[in-house]
CSV table of C-alpha atoms in Angstrom, one decimal:
chain,number,residue,atom,x,y,z
A,1,MET,CA,-30.9,-25.0,8.1
A,2,LEU,CA,-32.0,-25.9,5.3
A,3,ASN,CA,-36.1,-27.0,5.6
A,4,HIS,CA,-36.2,-30.2,3.1
A,5,LYS,CA,-39.9,-29.9,3.5
A,6,ARG,CA,-39.5,-26.7,0.9
A,7,ARG,CA,-36.9,-28.3,-1.0
A,8,SER,CA,-38.3,-26.5,-4.3
A,9,LYS,CA,-38.1,-23.5,-2.8
A,10,THR,CA,-34.9,-22.6,-0.9
A,11,LYS,CA,-31.8,-23.4,-2.0
A,12,VAL,CA,-28.7,-23.5,0.2
A,13,PHE,CA,-26.4,-22.0,-2.7
A,14,SER,CA,-22.5,-23.9,-2.4
A,15,ASP,CA,-21.2,-21.2,-3.5
A,16,PRO,CA,-22.1,-18.2,-1.7
A,17,LEU,CA,-21.4,-16.3,-5.1
A,18,LEU,CA,-23.9,-17.8,-7.0
A,19,ALA,CA,-26.2,-16.9,-4.5
A,20,MET,CA,-24.9,-12.9,-4.6
A,21,ASP,CA,-25.4,-12.6,-7.8
A,22,ARG,CA,-28.9,-13.7,-7.4
A,23,ASN,CA,-29.9,-11.7,-4.0
A,24,ASN,CA,-27.7,-8.9,-4.2
A,25,GLU,CA,-25.9,-10.2,-1.8
A,26,LYS,CA,-23.1,-7.7,-0.6
A,27,LEU,CA,-19.9,-7.3,1.3
A,28,HIS,CA,-18.4,-3.9,3.0
A,29,ILE,CA,-14.5,-4.1,2.4
A,30,VAL,CA,-12.0,-1.5,3.7
A,31,ILE,CA,-8.5,-1.8,2.5
A,32,PHE,CA,-5.8,0.3,4.4
A,33,PRO,CA,-2.6,0.3,2.9
A,34,TRP,CA,1.6,1.6,4.2
A,35,LEU,CA,2.0,4.7,3.2
A,36,ALA,CA,4.5,3.6,0.2
A,37,PHE,CA,3.5,3.6,-3.4
A,38,GLY,CA,5.0,0.4,-3.5
A,39,HIS,CA,1.6,-0.7,-1.6
A,40,ILE,CA,-0.5,1.6,-2.4
A,41,ILE,CA,-0.6,0.4,-6.0
A,42,PRO,CA,-1.4,-3.5,-5.4
A,43,ASN,CA,-3.3,-2.5,-3.1
A,44,LEU,CA,-5.2,-0.4,-5.7
A,45,GLU,CA,-5.4,-2.9,-8.2
A,46,LEU,CA,-7.1,-5.5,-5.2
A,47,ALA,CA,-9.7,-2.5,-4.8
A,48,LYS,CA,-11.0,-2.4,-8.7
A,49,LEU,CA,-11.1,-5.9,-8.8
A,50,ILE,CA,-13.3,-6.4,-5.8
A,51,ALA,CA,-15.7,-3.3,-6.4
A,52,GLU,CA,-15.8,-4.4,-10.2
A,53,LYS,CA,-17.9,-8.1,-8.6
A,54,GLY,CA,-20.5,-5.3,-7.0
A,55,HIS,CA,-19.0,-5.1,-3.5
A,56,LYS,CA,-19.0,-2.5,-1.7
A,57,VAL,CA,-14.8,-0.9,-1.5
A,58,SER,CA,-13.7,1.7,1.2
A,59,PHE,CA,-9.9,2.7,0.0
A,60,VAL,CA,-8.2,4.5,2.9
A,61,SER,CA,-5.0,6.3,2.8
A,62,THR,CA,-3.9,9.8,3.6
A,63,THR,CA,-5.3,12.8,2.1
A,64,ARG,CA,-2.3,13.8,0.0
A,65,ASN,CA,-1.7,10.2,-1.1
A,66,ILE,CA,-5.1,9.7,-2.4
A,67,GLU,CA,-5.0,12.9,-4.2
A,68,ARG,CA,-1.5,11.8,-5.7
A,69,LEU,CA,-4.0,8.7,-7.5
A,70,PRO,CA,-3.8,8.7,-11.0
A,71,ASN,CA,-7.1,9.7,-12.9
A,72,SER,CA,-7.5,6.1,-14.0
A,73,SER,CA,-8.3,4.9,-10.5
A,74,SER,CA,-11.2,3.5,-10.6
A,75,SER,CA,-14.9,5.3,-9.7
A,76,LEU,CA,-16.4,2.5,-8.0
A,77,ILE,CA,-14.1,3.0,-4.9
A,78,THR,CA,-15.0,5.3,-2.1
A,79,TYR,CA,-11.8,6.9,-1.3
A,80,VAL,CA,-11.5,7.5,2.4
A,81,LYS,CA,-9.0,10.4,3.6
A,82,LEU,CA,-7.9,10.2,7.2
A,83,PRO,CA,-5.4,13.1,7.6
A,84,LEU,CA,-1.3,11.9,8.7
A,85,PRO,CA,-0.9,13.3,12.4
A,86,LYS,CA,2.5,15.5,13.1
A,87,VAL,CA,5.3,13.8,14.7
A,88,ASP,CA,8.7,15.6,15.2
A,89,ASN,CA,11.4,14.9,12.8
A,90,LEU,CA,8.6,14.1,9.8
A,91,PRO,CA,9.1,16.9,7.3
A,92,LYS,CA,6.1,19.0,6.3
A,93,ASN,CA,3.7,17.2,3.7
A,94,ALA,CA,5.7,14.1,3.5
A,95,GLU,CA,2.5,11.0,3.4
A,96,ALA,CA,4.4,8.6,1.6
A,97,THR,CA,7.7,6.5,2.0
A,98,THR,CA,8.9,8.8,-1.9
A,99,ASP,CA,8.5,11.9,-0.2
A,100,VAL,CA,11.4,11.1,2.7
A,101,PRO,CA,15.1,9.8,2.9
A,102,TYR,CA,15.3,6.1,4.2
A,103,ASP,CA,16.2,7.3,7.4
A,104,VAL,CA,13.0,9.1,8.0
A,105,VAL,CA,11.2,6.0,7.1
A,106,GLN,CA,11.0,5.5,10.8
A,107,TYR,CA,9.0,8.7,11.4
A,108,LEU,CA,6.2,7.7,9.1
A,109,LYS,CA,5.8,4.8,10.8
A,110,LYS,CA,5.4,6.6,13.1
A,111,ALA,CA,2.7,8.8,12.4
A,112,TYR,CA,1.0,5.9,10.3
A,113,ASP,CA,0.7,4.3,13.6
A,114,ALA,CA,-1.5,7.5,15.4
A,115,LEU,CA,-3.4,7.0,12.5
A,116,GLN,CA,-5.6,4.5,14.9
A,117,HIS,CA,-7.8,7.0,16.4
A,118,PRO,CA,-9.3,8.5,12.8
A,119,LEU,CA,-9.1,4.8,11.2
A,120,SER,CA,-11.1,4.2,14.4
A,121,SER,CA,-13.5,6.7,13.7
A,122,PHE,CA,-14.0,5.8,10.3
A,123,LEU,CA,-14.7,1.8,10.8
A,124,GLU,CA,-17.1,2.3,14.3
A,125,THR,CA,-19.7,3.5,11.5
A,126,SER,CA,-18.9,2.2,8.6
A,127,ASN,CA,-21.0,-1.1,8.8
A,128,ALA,CA,-17.5,-2.9,7.5
A,129,ASP,CA,-17.7,-6.7,6.8
A,130,TRP,CA,-13.6,-6.8,6.5
A,131,ILE,CA,-11.1,-4.4,6.9
A,132,LEU,CA,-7.8,-5.9,4.6
A,133,TYR,CA,-4.5,-4.3,6.2
A,134,ASP,CA,-0.8,-4.3,5.9
A,135,PHE,CA,2.1,-5.2,7.5
A,136,THR,CA,2.4,-1.8,9.2
A,137,ALA,CA,-1.0,-1.7,10.5
A,138,TYR,CA,-0.5,-4.4,12.8
A,139,TRP,CA,-2.9,-3.0,16.0
A,140,VAL,CA,-5.3,-2.7,13.3
A,141,PRO,CA,-7.2,-6.0,14.2
A,142,ALA,CA,-7.8,-5.5,18.2
A,143,ILE,CA,-9.5,-1.8,16.5
A,144,ALA,CA,-11.4,-4.2,14.4
A,145,ALA,CA,-12.9,-6.9,16.9
A,146,ARG,CA,-14.4,-3.6,18.5
A,147,PHE,CA,-16.9,-3.1,15.7
A,148,GLY,CA,-17.3,-6.9,14.7
A,149,ILE,CA,-15.3,-6.6,11.7
A,150,LYS,CA,-13.4,-9.4,10.2
A,151,THR,CA,-9.4,-8.6,10.0
A,152,VAL,CA,-7.7,-10.4,6.1
A,153,PHE,CA,-3.8,-9.4,6.3
A,154,TYR,CA,-2.9,-8.3,2.7
A,155,SER,CA,0.6,-9.1,1.5
A,156,ILE,CA,2.2,-7.5,-1.3
A,157,PHE,CA,5.3,-9.5,-0.6
A,158,THR,CA,5.2,-12.4,-2.7
A,159,PRO,CA,5.2,-16.2,-1.0
A,160,PRO,CA,8.9,-16.9,-0.7
A,161,PHE,CA,9.7,-14.1,0.8
A,162,MET,CA,6.8,-14.3,3.9
A,163,GLY,CA,8.3,-18.2,3.7
A,164,PHE,CA,11.6,-17.0,4.0
A,165,MET,CA,10.8,-14.5,6.9
A,166,GLY,CA,9.1,-18.1,9.4
A,167,PRO,CA,6.5,-18.1,11.4
A,168,ALA,CA,4.8,-15.6,13.1
A,169,SER,CA,6.1,-16.1,16.7
A,170,TYR,CA,9.5,-15.9,15.6
A,171,MET,CA,8.9,-12.6,14.0
A,172,ILE,CA,6.9,-11.4,17.5
A,173,HIS,CA,9.4,-12.9,19.8
A,174,ASN,CA,13.1,-13.7,19.6
A,175,ASP,CA,14.5,-15.7,16.4
A,176,PRO,CA,16.0,-18.5,18.3
A,177,ILE,CA,18.2,-19.4,14.8
A,178,ARG,CA,18.8,-15.8,13.2
A,179,THR,CA,20.6,-14.6,15.8
A,180,LYS,CA,23.1,-12.3,14.0
A,181,PRO,CA,22.6,-10.9,10.3
A,182,GLU,CA,24.8,-14.3,8.5
A,183,ASN,CA,21.9,-16.7,10.0
A,184,PHE,CA,19.7,-14.5,6.9
A,185,THR,CA,21.9,-15.6,4.3
A,186,VAL,CA,21.3,-19.3,3.9
A,187,PRO,CA,17.5,-21.0,3.8
A,188,PRO,CA,15.7,-21.3,7.2
A,189,PRO,CA,15.0,-25.0,8.5
A,190,TRP,CA,11.3,-24.7,7.8
A,191,VAL,CA,12.2,-24.4,4.4
A,192,PRO,CA,11.4,-28.0,3.9
A,193,PHE,CA,13.1,-28.2,0.0
A,194,SER,CA,16.5,-27.3,-2.0
A,195,SER,CA,16.3,-23.4,-2.3
A,196,THR,CA,18.9,-20.8,-2.7
A,197,VAL,CA,16.3,-18.1,-1.7
A,198,ALA,CA,18.1,-15.9,0.8
A,199,PHE,CA,19.8,-12.6,1.8
A,200,ARG,CA,22.7,-12.4,0.5
A,201,TYR,CA,24.5,-10.2,3.1
A,202,PHE,CA,25.1,-7.4,2.1
A,203,GLU,CA,21.3,-7.1,1.3
A,204,ILE,CA,20.6,-7.9,5.2
A,205,MET,CA,22.9,-5.9,6.2
A,206,ARG,CA,21.6,-2.8,4.7
A,207,ILE,CA,18.0,-3.5,5.7
A,208,VAL,CA,19.1,-4.6,9.5
A,209,ASP,CA,16.8,-1.7,11.2
A,210,ALA,CA,13.8,-4.0,9.9
A,211,VAL,CA,14.8,-6.9,12.2
A,212,SER,CA,16.0,-4.4,15.1
A,213,ASP,CA,14.3,-1.2,17.0
A,214,ASN,CA,14.1,1.7,15.7
A,215,ASP,CA,13.0,5.4,16.0
A,216,SER,CA,9.1,3.9,15.3
A,217,GLY,CA,9.2,2.2,17.9
A,218,THR,CA,8.2,-0.9,16.7
A,219,SER,CA,10.7,-3.2,14.1
A,220,ASP,CA,9.4,-4.4,11.0
A,221,THR,CA,9.7,-7.6,11.6
A,222,TYR,CA,7.6,-7.7,15.2
A,223,ARG,CA,4.7,-5.6,13.4
A,224,LEU,CA,4.6,-8.4,10.0
A,225,GLY,CA,4.5,-11.2,12.5
A,226,ALA,CA,1.8,-9.6,14.4
A,227,SER,CA,-0.1,-9.0,11.6
A,228,ILE,CA,0.3,-12.9,10.6
A,229,GLU,CA,-0.9,-13.6,14.6
A,230,ASN,CA,-3.7,-11.7,15.1
A,231,CYS,CA,-5.4,-12.2,11.4
A,232,ASP,CA,-8.2,-14.2,10.8
A,233,LEU,CA,-7.4,-15.0,7.0
A,234,VAL,CA,-3.7,-14.2,5.1
A,235,ALA,CA,-4.0,-12.7,1.3
A,236,ILE,CA,-1.1,-12.9,-0.6
A,237,ARG,CA,0.0,-11.3,-3.9
A,238,GLY,CA,0.6,-14.3,-6.4
A,239,CYS,CA,0.0,-17.9,-7.9
A,240,THR,CA,-0.3,-20.7,-6.4
A,241,GLU,CA,0.5,-22.4,-10.1
A,242,LEU,CA,3.9,-20.3,-10.1
A,243,GLU,CA,5.5,-21.4,-6.5
A,244,PRO,CA,2.9,-23.8,-4.7
A,245,GLU,CA,5.9,-25.3,-2.7
A,246,TRP,CA,5.8,-22.1,-0.8
A,247,PHE,CA,2.3,-21.5,-0.2
A,248,GLN,CA,2.4,-25.1,1.2
A,249,VAL,CA,5.3,-23.8,3.3
A,250,LEU,CA,3.0,-20.6,4.6
A,251,LYS,CA,0.3,-22.7,5.6
A,252,ASP,CA,2.3,-24.8,7.6
A,253,ILE,CA,3.7,-22.2,9.7
A,254,TYR,CA,0.9,-20.2,9.3
A,255,ARG,CA,-1.3,-22.9,10.6
A,256,LYS,CA,-4.9,-20.1,9.3
A,257,PRO,CA,-6.6,-19.8,6.0
A,258,VAL,CA,-3.6,-18.5,2.9
A,259,LEU,CA,-5.0,-17.4,0.0
A,260,ALA,CA,-3.6,-16.2,-3.5
A,261,VAL,CA,-5.0,-12.9,-5.0
A,262,GLY,CA,-2.9,-13.5,-8.6
A,263,GLN,CA,-0.1,-10.7,-9.5
A,264,LEU,CA,-2.6,-7.8,-10.2
A,265,PRO,CA,-0.9,-7.0,-13.6
A,266,SER,CA,-1.1,-3.2,-13.6
A,267,THR,CA,-4.0,-2.2,-15.1
A,268,GLY,CA,-2.1,1.5,-15.6
A,269,PHE,CA,-1.8,3.0,-12.2
A,270,ASN,CA,1.2,4.0,-13.3
A,271,GLY,CA,1.4,7.7,-12.2
A,272,GLY,CA,1.0,11.2,-10.6
A,273,ASP,CA,1.8,12.8,-13.2
A,274,GLU,CA,-0.7,16.0,-14.4
A,275,ASN,CA,1.0,16.4,-18.0
A,276,GLU,CA,1.3,12.5,-18.8
A,277,ASN,CA,-0.1,12.6,-22.1
A,278,ASP,CA,3.0,15.3,-23.1
A,279,THR,CA,5.4,13.6,-21.4
A,280,TRP,CA,4.3,10.4,-23.1
A,281,ARG,CA,4.4,11.7,-26.3
A,282,TRP,CA,7.9,12.9,-25.8
A,283,ILE,CA,9.0,9.4,-24.8
A,284,LYS,CA,7.5,7.7,-27.5
A,285,GLU,CA,8.8,9.7,-30.2
A,286,TRP,CA,12.3,8.9,-28.7
A,287,LEU,CA,11.7,5.6,-28.3
A,288,ASP,CA,10.0,5.0,-32.3
A,289,LYS,CA,14.0,6.5,-33.0
A,290,GLN,CA,16.1,3.3,-31.6
A,291,THR,CA,16.0,0.1,-32.9
A,292,HIS,CA,13.6,-2.8,-32.3
A,293,GLY,CA,14.5,-5.1,-29.2
A,294,ARG,CA,17.7,-2.9,-27.9
A,295,VAL,CA,16.4,-0.2,-26.0
A,296,VAL,CA,17.6,-1.2,-21.8
A,297,TYR,CA,15.1,0.3,-19.6
A,298,VAL,CA,16.5,1.4,-16.2
A,299,ALA,CA,14.4,2.6,-13.2
A,300,PHE,CA,14.7,1.1,-9.5
A,301,GLY,CA,11.1,2.2,-7.9
A,302,SER,CA,9.8,4.9,-5.9
A,303,GLU,CA,12.3,3.9,-2.7
A,304,ALA,CA,15.3,2.7,-4.1
A,305,LYS,CA,17.7,5.5,-4.3
A,306,PRO,CA,21.5,4.3,-5.3
A,307,SER,CA,24.7,5.8,-3.5
A,308,GLN,CA,26.6,8.2,-5.5
A,309,GLU,CA,29.4,5.3,-6.2
A,310,GLU,CA,26.7,3.2,-7.6
A,311,VAL,CA,25.1,5.8,-9.7
A,312,ASN,CA,28.8,6.4,-11.5
A,313,GLU,CA,29.2,2.7,-11.7
A,314,ILE,CA,25.4,2.4,-13.0
A,315,ALA,CA,26.2,5.5,-15.5
A,316,LEU,CA,29.6,4.2,-16.7
A,317,GLY,CA,28.0,0.5,-17.4
A,318,LEU,CA,25.6,2.0,-19.7
A,319,GLU,CA,28.2,3.9,-21.6
A,320,LYS,CA,30.3,0.7,-21.8
A,321,SER,CA,27.1,-1.3,-23.4
A,322,GLU,CA,27.0,0.5,-26.0
A,323,LEU,CA,23.3,-0.2,-26.3
A,324,PRO,CA,20.2,3.0,-26.2
A,325,PHE,CA,18.9,3.5,-22.6
A,326,PHE,CA,16.5,5.7,-21.2
A,327,TRP,CA,17.1,5.6,-16.9
A,328,VAL,CA,14.7,7.3,-14.7
A,329,LEU,CA,17.0,8.5,-11.9
A,330,ARG,CA,15.7,9.7,-8.8
A,331,ALA,CA,17.9,12.2,-7.6
A,332,ARG,CA,16.2,12.7,-4.5
A,333,ARG,CA,13.9,11.6,-2.0
A,334,GLY,CA,11.7,14.5,-1.2
A,335,ALA,CA,12.7,17.9,-0.4
A,336,SER,CA,14.7,17.5,2.5
A,337,ASP,CA,16.8,14.9,0.9
A,338,THR,CA,20.0,16.8,1.0
A,339,GLU,CA,22.1,14.4,-0.8
A,340,VAL,CA,20.9,15.2,-4.3
A,341,LEU,CA,23.0,12.3,-6.7
A,342,GLU,CA,25.0,13.7,-9.7
A,343,LEU,CA,25.3,11.8,-13.3
A,344,PRO,CA,29.4,11.4,-14.1
A,345,GLU,CA,30.9,14.3,-15.4
A,346,GLY,CA,30.6,14.5,-19.5
A,347,PHE,CA,28.2,11.5,-19.4
A,348,GLU,CA,25.5,13.1,-21.0
A,349,GLU,CA,27.6,14.9,-23.6
A,350,ARG,CA,28.8,11.6,-24.4
A,351,THR,CA,26.1,9.4,-24.6
A,352,LYS,CA,23.7,12.3,-26.3
A,353,GLY,CA,21.3,10.5,-28.9
A,354,ARG,CA,22.0,7.3,-28.0
A,355,GLY,CA,20.0,7.2,-24.0
A,356,VAL,CA,17.9,9.5,-22.0
A,357,VAL,CA,18.4,10.4,-17.8
A,358,TRP,CA,14.7,11.2,-17.1
A,359,THR,CA,14.6,13.1,-13.6
A,360,SER,CA,10.6,13.4,-13.5
A,361,TRP,CA,8.0,10.8,-13.2
A,362,ALA,CA,7.9,9.0,-16.2
A,363,PRO,CA,4.4,6.6,-17.4
A,364,GLN,CA,6.9,2.6,-16.8
A,365,LEU,CA,3.8,0.1,-18.1
A,366,LYS,CA,3.9,1.8,-21.4
A,367,ILE,CA,7.2,2.3,-21.9
A,368,LEU,CA,8.4,-1.1,-20.9
A,369,GLY,CA,5.3,-2.4,-23.7
A,370,HIS,CA,7.6,-0.4,-26.7
A,371,GLY,CA,8.9,-2.5,-29.2
A,372,SER,CA,12.4,-0.4,-28.8
A,373,VAL,CA,13.1,-2.2,-25.2
A,374,GLY,CA,14.4,-4.9,-24.9
A,375,GLY,CA,15.4,-5.4,-21.0
A,376,PHE,CA,15.0,-3.3,-17.8
A,377,LEU,CA,17.6,-3.1,-15.1
A,378,THR,CA,15.5,-3.4,-12.2
A,379,HIS,CA,15.6,-3.4,-8.3
A,380,SER,CA,13.5,-6.4,-8.6
A,381,GLY,CA,10.6,-4.8,-6.5
A,382,TRP,CA,7.4,-7.4,-7.8
A,383,THR,CA,5.2,-4.5,-9.0
A,384,SER,CA,7.8,-3.6,-11.5
A,385,VAL,CA,8.8,-7.7,-12.3
A,386,VAL,CA,5.1,-7.9,-13.0
A,387,GLU,CA,4.9,-4.9,-15.5
A,388,ALA,CA,8.1,-6.3,-17.3
A,389,VAL,CA,6.2,-9.8,-17.5
A,390,GLN,CA,3.2,-8.2,-18.8
A,391,ASN,CA,5.4,-6.5,-21.3
A,392,GLU,CA,7.6,-9.7,-21.9
A,393,THR,CA,11.0,-7.9,-20.9
A,394,PRO,CA,13.7,-9.9,-19.7
A,395,LEU,CA,15.6,-8.5,-16.6
A,396,VAL,CA,18.4,-7.5,-15.1
A,397,LEU,CA,18.6,-7.5,-11.5
A,398,LEU,CA,20.6,-5.0,-9.5
A,399,THR,CA,19.1,-5.2,-5.8
A,400,PHE,CA,19.3,-2.2,-2.9
A,401,LEU,CA,16.1,-2.5,0.1
A,402,ALA,CA,13.3,-4.4,1.5
A,403,ASP,CA,12.2,-7.5,-0.2
A,404,GLN,CA,14.2,-7.2,-3.2
A,405,GLY,CA,17.2,-9.6,-2.4
A,406,ILE,CA,15.1,-12.4,-1.9
A,407,ASN,CA,12.8,-11.6,-5.0
A,408,ALA,CA,15.9,-11.3,-7.1
A,409,ARG,CA,16.9,-14.6,-5.5
A,410,VAL,CA,13.6,-16.3,-6.9
A,411,LEU,CA,14.1,-14.6,-10.6
A,412,GLU,CA,17.3,-16.7,-10.3
A,413,GLU,CA,16.2,-19.7,-9.9
A,414,LYS,CA,13.6,-19.4,-12.5
A,415,LYS,CA,15.6,-17.7,-15.3
A,416,MET,CA,13.4,-14.8,-15.6
A,417,GLY,CA,16.5,-12.1,-14.0
A,418,TYR,CA,20.3,-12.3,-14.2
A,419,SER,CA,21.9,-10.2,-11.2
A,420,VAL,CA,24.6,-8.1,-11.9
A,421,PRO,CA,28.3,-9.4,-10.0
A,422,ARG,CA,28.7,-8.0,-7.0
A,423,ASP,CA,30.4,-8.0,-4.0
A,424,ASN,CA,28.7,-9.9,-1.2
A,425,LEU,CA,30.0,-7.9,1.6
A,426,ASN,CA,29.8,-5.0,0.4
A,427,GLY,CA,27.9,-5.1,-2.6
A,428,PHE,CA,29.8,-3.1,-4.6
A,429,PHE,CA,29.3,-3.5,-8.7
A,430,THR,CA,31.8,-2.1,-11.5
A,431,ALA,CA,30.8,-0.4,-14.7
A,432,ASP,CA,32.6,-3.6,-17.0
A,433,SER,CA,29.5,-5.8,-14.3
A,434,VAL,CA,26.6,-3.1,-15.5
A,435,ALA,CA,28.2,-3.4,-19.1
A,436,ARG,CA,28.3,-7.3,-19.2
A,437,SER,CA,25.0,-8.0,-17.6
A,438,VAL,CA,22.7,-5.8,-19.5
A,439,ARG,CA,24.0,-7.0,-22.9
A,440,LEU,CA,23.7,-11.0,-22.0
A,441,VAL,CA,20.3,-10.3,-21.4
A,442,VAL,CA,19.4,-7.7,-24.1
A,443,VAL,CA,21.7,-9.3,-27.2
A,444,GLU,CA,23.8,-11.8,-26.7
A,445,ASP,CA,23.2,-15.7,-27.1
A,446,GLU,CA,24.0,-16.5,-23.7
A,447,GLY,CA,21.0,-14.7,-22.1
A,448,ARG,CA,18.7,-16.3,-24.7
A,449,VAL,CA,17.2,-18.0,-21.8
A,450,TYR,CA,16.3,-14.8,-20.3
A,451,ARG,CA,14.2,-13.8,-23.3
A,452,GLU,CA,12.7,-17.2,-23.4
A,453,THR,CA,11.6,-17.4,-20.2
A,454,ILE,CA,10.0,-14.4,-19.5
A,455,LYS,CA,7.7,-14.9,-22.2
A,456,GLU,CA,7.2,-18.5,-21.2
A,457,VAL,CA,5.6,-17.9,-17.3
A,458,LYS,CA,3.3,-14.4,-19.1
A,459,ASP,CA,0.2,-16.6,-18.9
A,460,LEU,CA,1.1,-17.3,-15.0
A,461,PHE,CA,1.0,-13.5,-14.6
A,462,VAL,CA,-1.3,-11.8,-17.1
A,463,ASP,CA,-4.5,-14.5,-17.3
A,464,ASP,CA,-7.3,-12.8,-16.8
A,465,GLN,CA,-9.3,-15.7,-16.5
A,466,ARG,CA,-6.7,-17.0,-13.5
A,467,GLN,CA,-6.9,-13.6,-12.2
A,468,GLN,CA,-10.6,-13.9,-12.0
A,469,LYS,CA,-10.2,-17.3,-10.4
A,470,TYR,CA,-8.1,-15.9,-7.6
A,471,ILE,CA,-11.0,-12.7,-7.2
A,472,HIS,CA,-13.6,-15.3,-7.1
A,473,GLU,CA,-11.7,-17.5,-4.9
A,474,LEU,CA,-11.2,-14.7,-2.1
A,475,LEU,CA,-14.6,-13.3,-2.2
A,476,ARG,CA,-16.4,-16.2,-1.9
A,477,HIS,CA,-14.3,-17.3,1.5
A,478,LEU,CA,-15.2,-13.3,2.7
A,479,LEU,CA,-18.6,-14.0,2.1
A,480,SER,CA,-18.8,-17.6,4.2
A,481,HIS,CA,-16.8,-16.4,6.5
A,482,ARG,CA,-18.1,-13.1,7.0
A,483,LYS,CA,-19.5,-11.4,11.1
A,484,ASN,CA,-23.0,-12.3,10.5
A,485,GLY,CA,-21.6,-16.1,10.2
A,486,GLU,CA,-22.6,-18.4,7.3
A,487,ARG,CA,-26.4,-18.0,5.8
A,488,VAL,CA,-29.3,-19.1,3.8
A,489,PHE,CA,-30.2,-17.7,0.5
A,490,PRO,CA,-33.9,-18.0,-1.0
A,491,GLY,CA,-34.1,-19.5,-4.3
């Protein structure tokens, strides 16, 4: 308590960060992401911003994943390597979703669950104040509680996706509203405003295993619900200026603190290629030869893998568009993937000089930043969306997995992206629809709205002052609610 008689010598600071600056008050924050680079990279961006404020950050992942982080990873962060336990049906050296076919990811989750013991051993001696954990690690709060460590469920999923998924209790127990897949194709009743944000039928059917039990022993929806239910605080990638109504939904249904951490624009955590300079040099030379604002960049992230039929239609669509293109094609997911994608016969010869199909790692952020790139055919993964906005690149949307369908509806609503027309039941699309879509967004007058809107929203994504404000608010909360309770700092 403040002693009023000693007001001149003792102060209670209204902002704990100011007190920290004066008294070198530091937090120890542990960050523990899911084993997917689409999750690891946003966690690493947040870790970097926290560490730059002078706090100790321990970034915990498996040995191979940490060793695959780019050389630009911050030296301010302490990296903690945990050997991934062996489980049946998981290939050797498979430590991230990019290493295995989609149907094997459930065994990766099983191995991830087996990290409970080594993580517990680390936390026991860490003297950590907080741990930020991902949706798969729903068991973290029980471990952290044993050592007096407070918990943050950090969602790299967007506020609209989290709001659409609903109350934690519905995900943990049987959802009384969503008893069949088609129930996910309409906005839920707890969303009080008009919205098109919902899955299309083919999108929910492609991830139906996420809302049901699988060989990991626990459904994704249960993991997500339990992660929300048992944490002290929910932190979400996003900004309240872009989607205030969705943040209000989350506060209403979670009934606990919900904080935005900003869009976390990429700062170069882009790869895993030892020959990055040589790779970029070749790509840049090719891009330099192309017409300004006409190249279609095509990439679907580290997890999404089109079917062979879809690859055929994408390829023929790019050919019919008559636009130059740079396509990063993942022909397989890991060494155990036996279904290797192939390009249509004669495609490369017919598009030689106009297009490039790149089958290894590529520096996406640099490519999007090149002046010749005028559009991005993307899966709607949010990190890719943020990188496109950073570089004012309009979006053509082609969803495959996970939260991508919800992201696409948001981008459609805000006129930030245009979705390739598809059959609502099976997701089928044609080469003609691909060609028309990329031409519309990149060159045609009808698509001007997408090219202009992506520039208008840029400030909400990459403004450093706004991003720092979100980190400031997060740290202020963590400081004032740390495990030792409220503190009084001498002045």
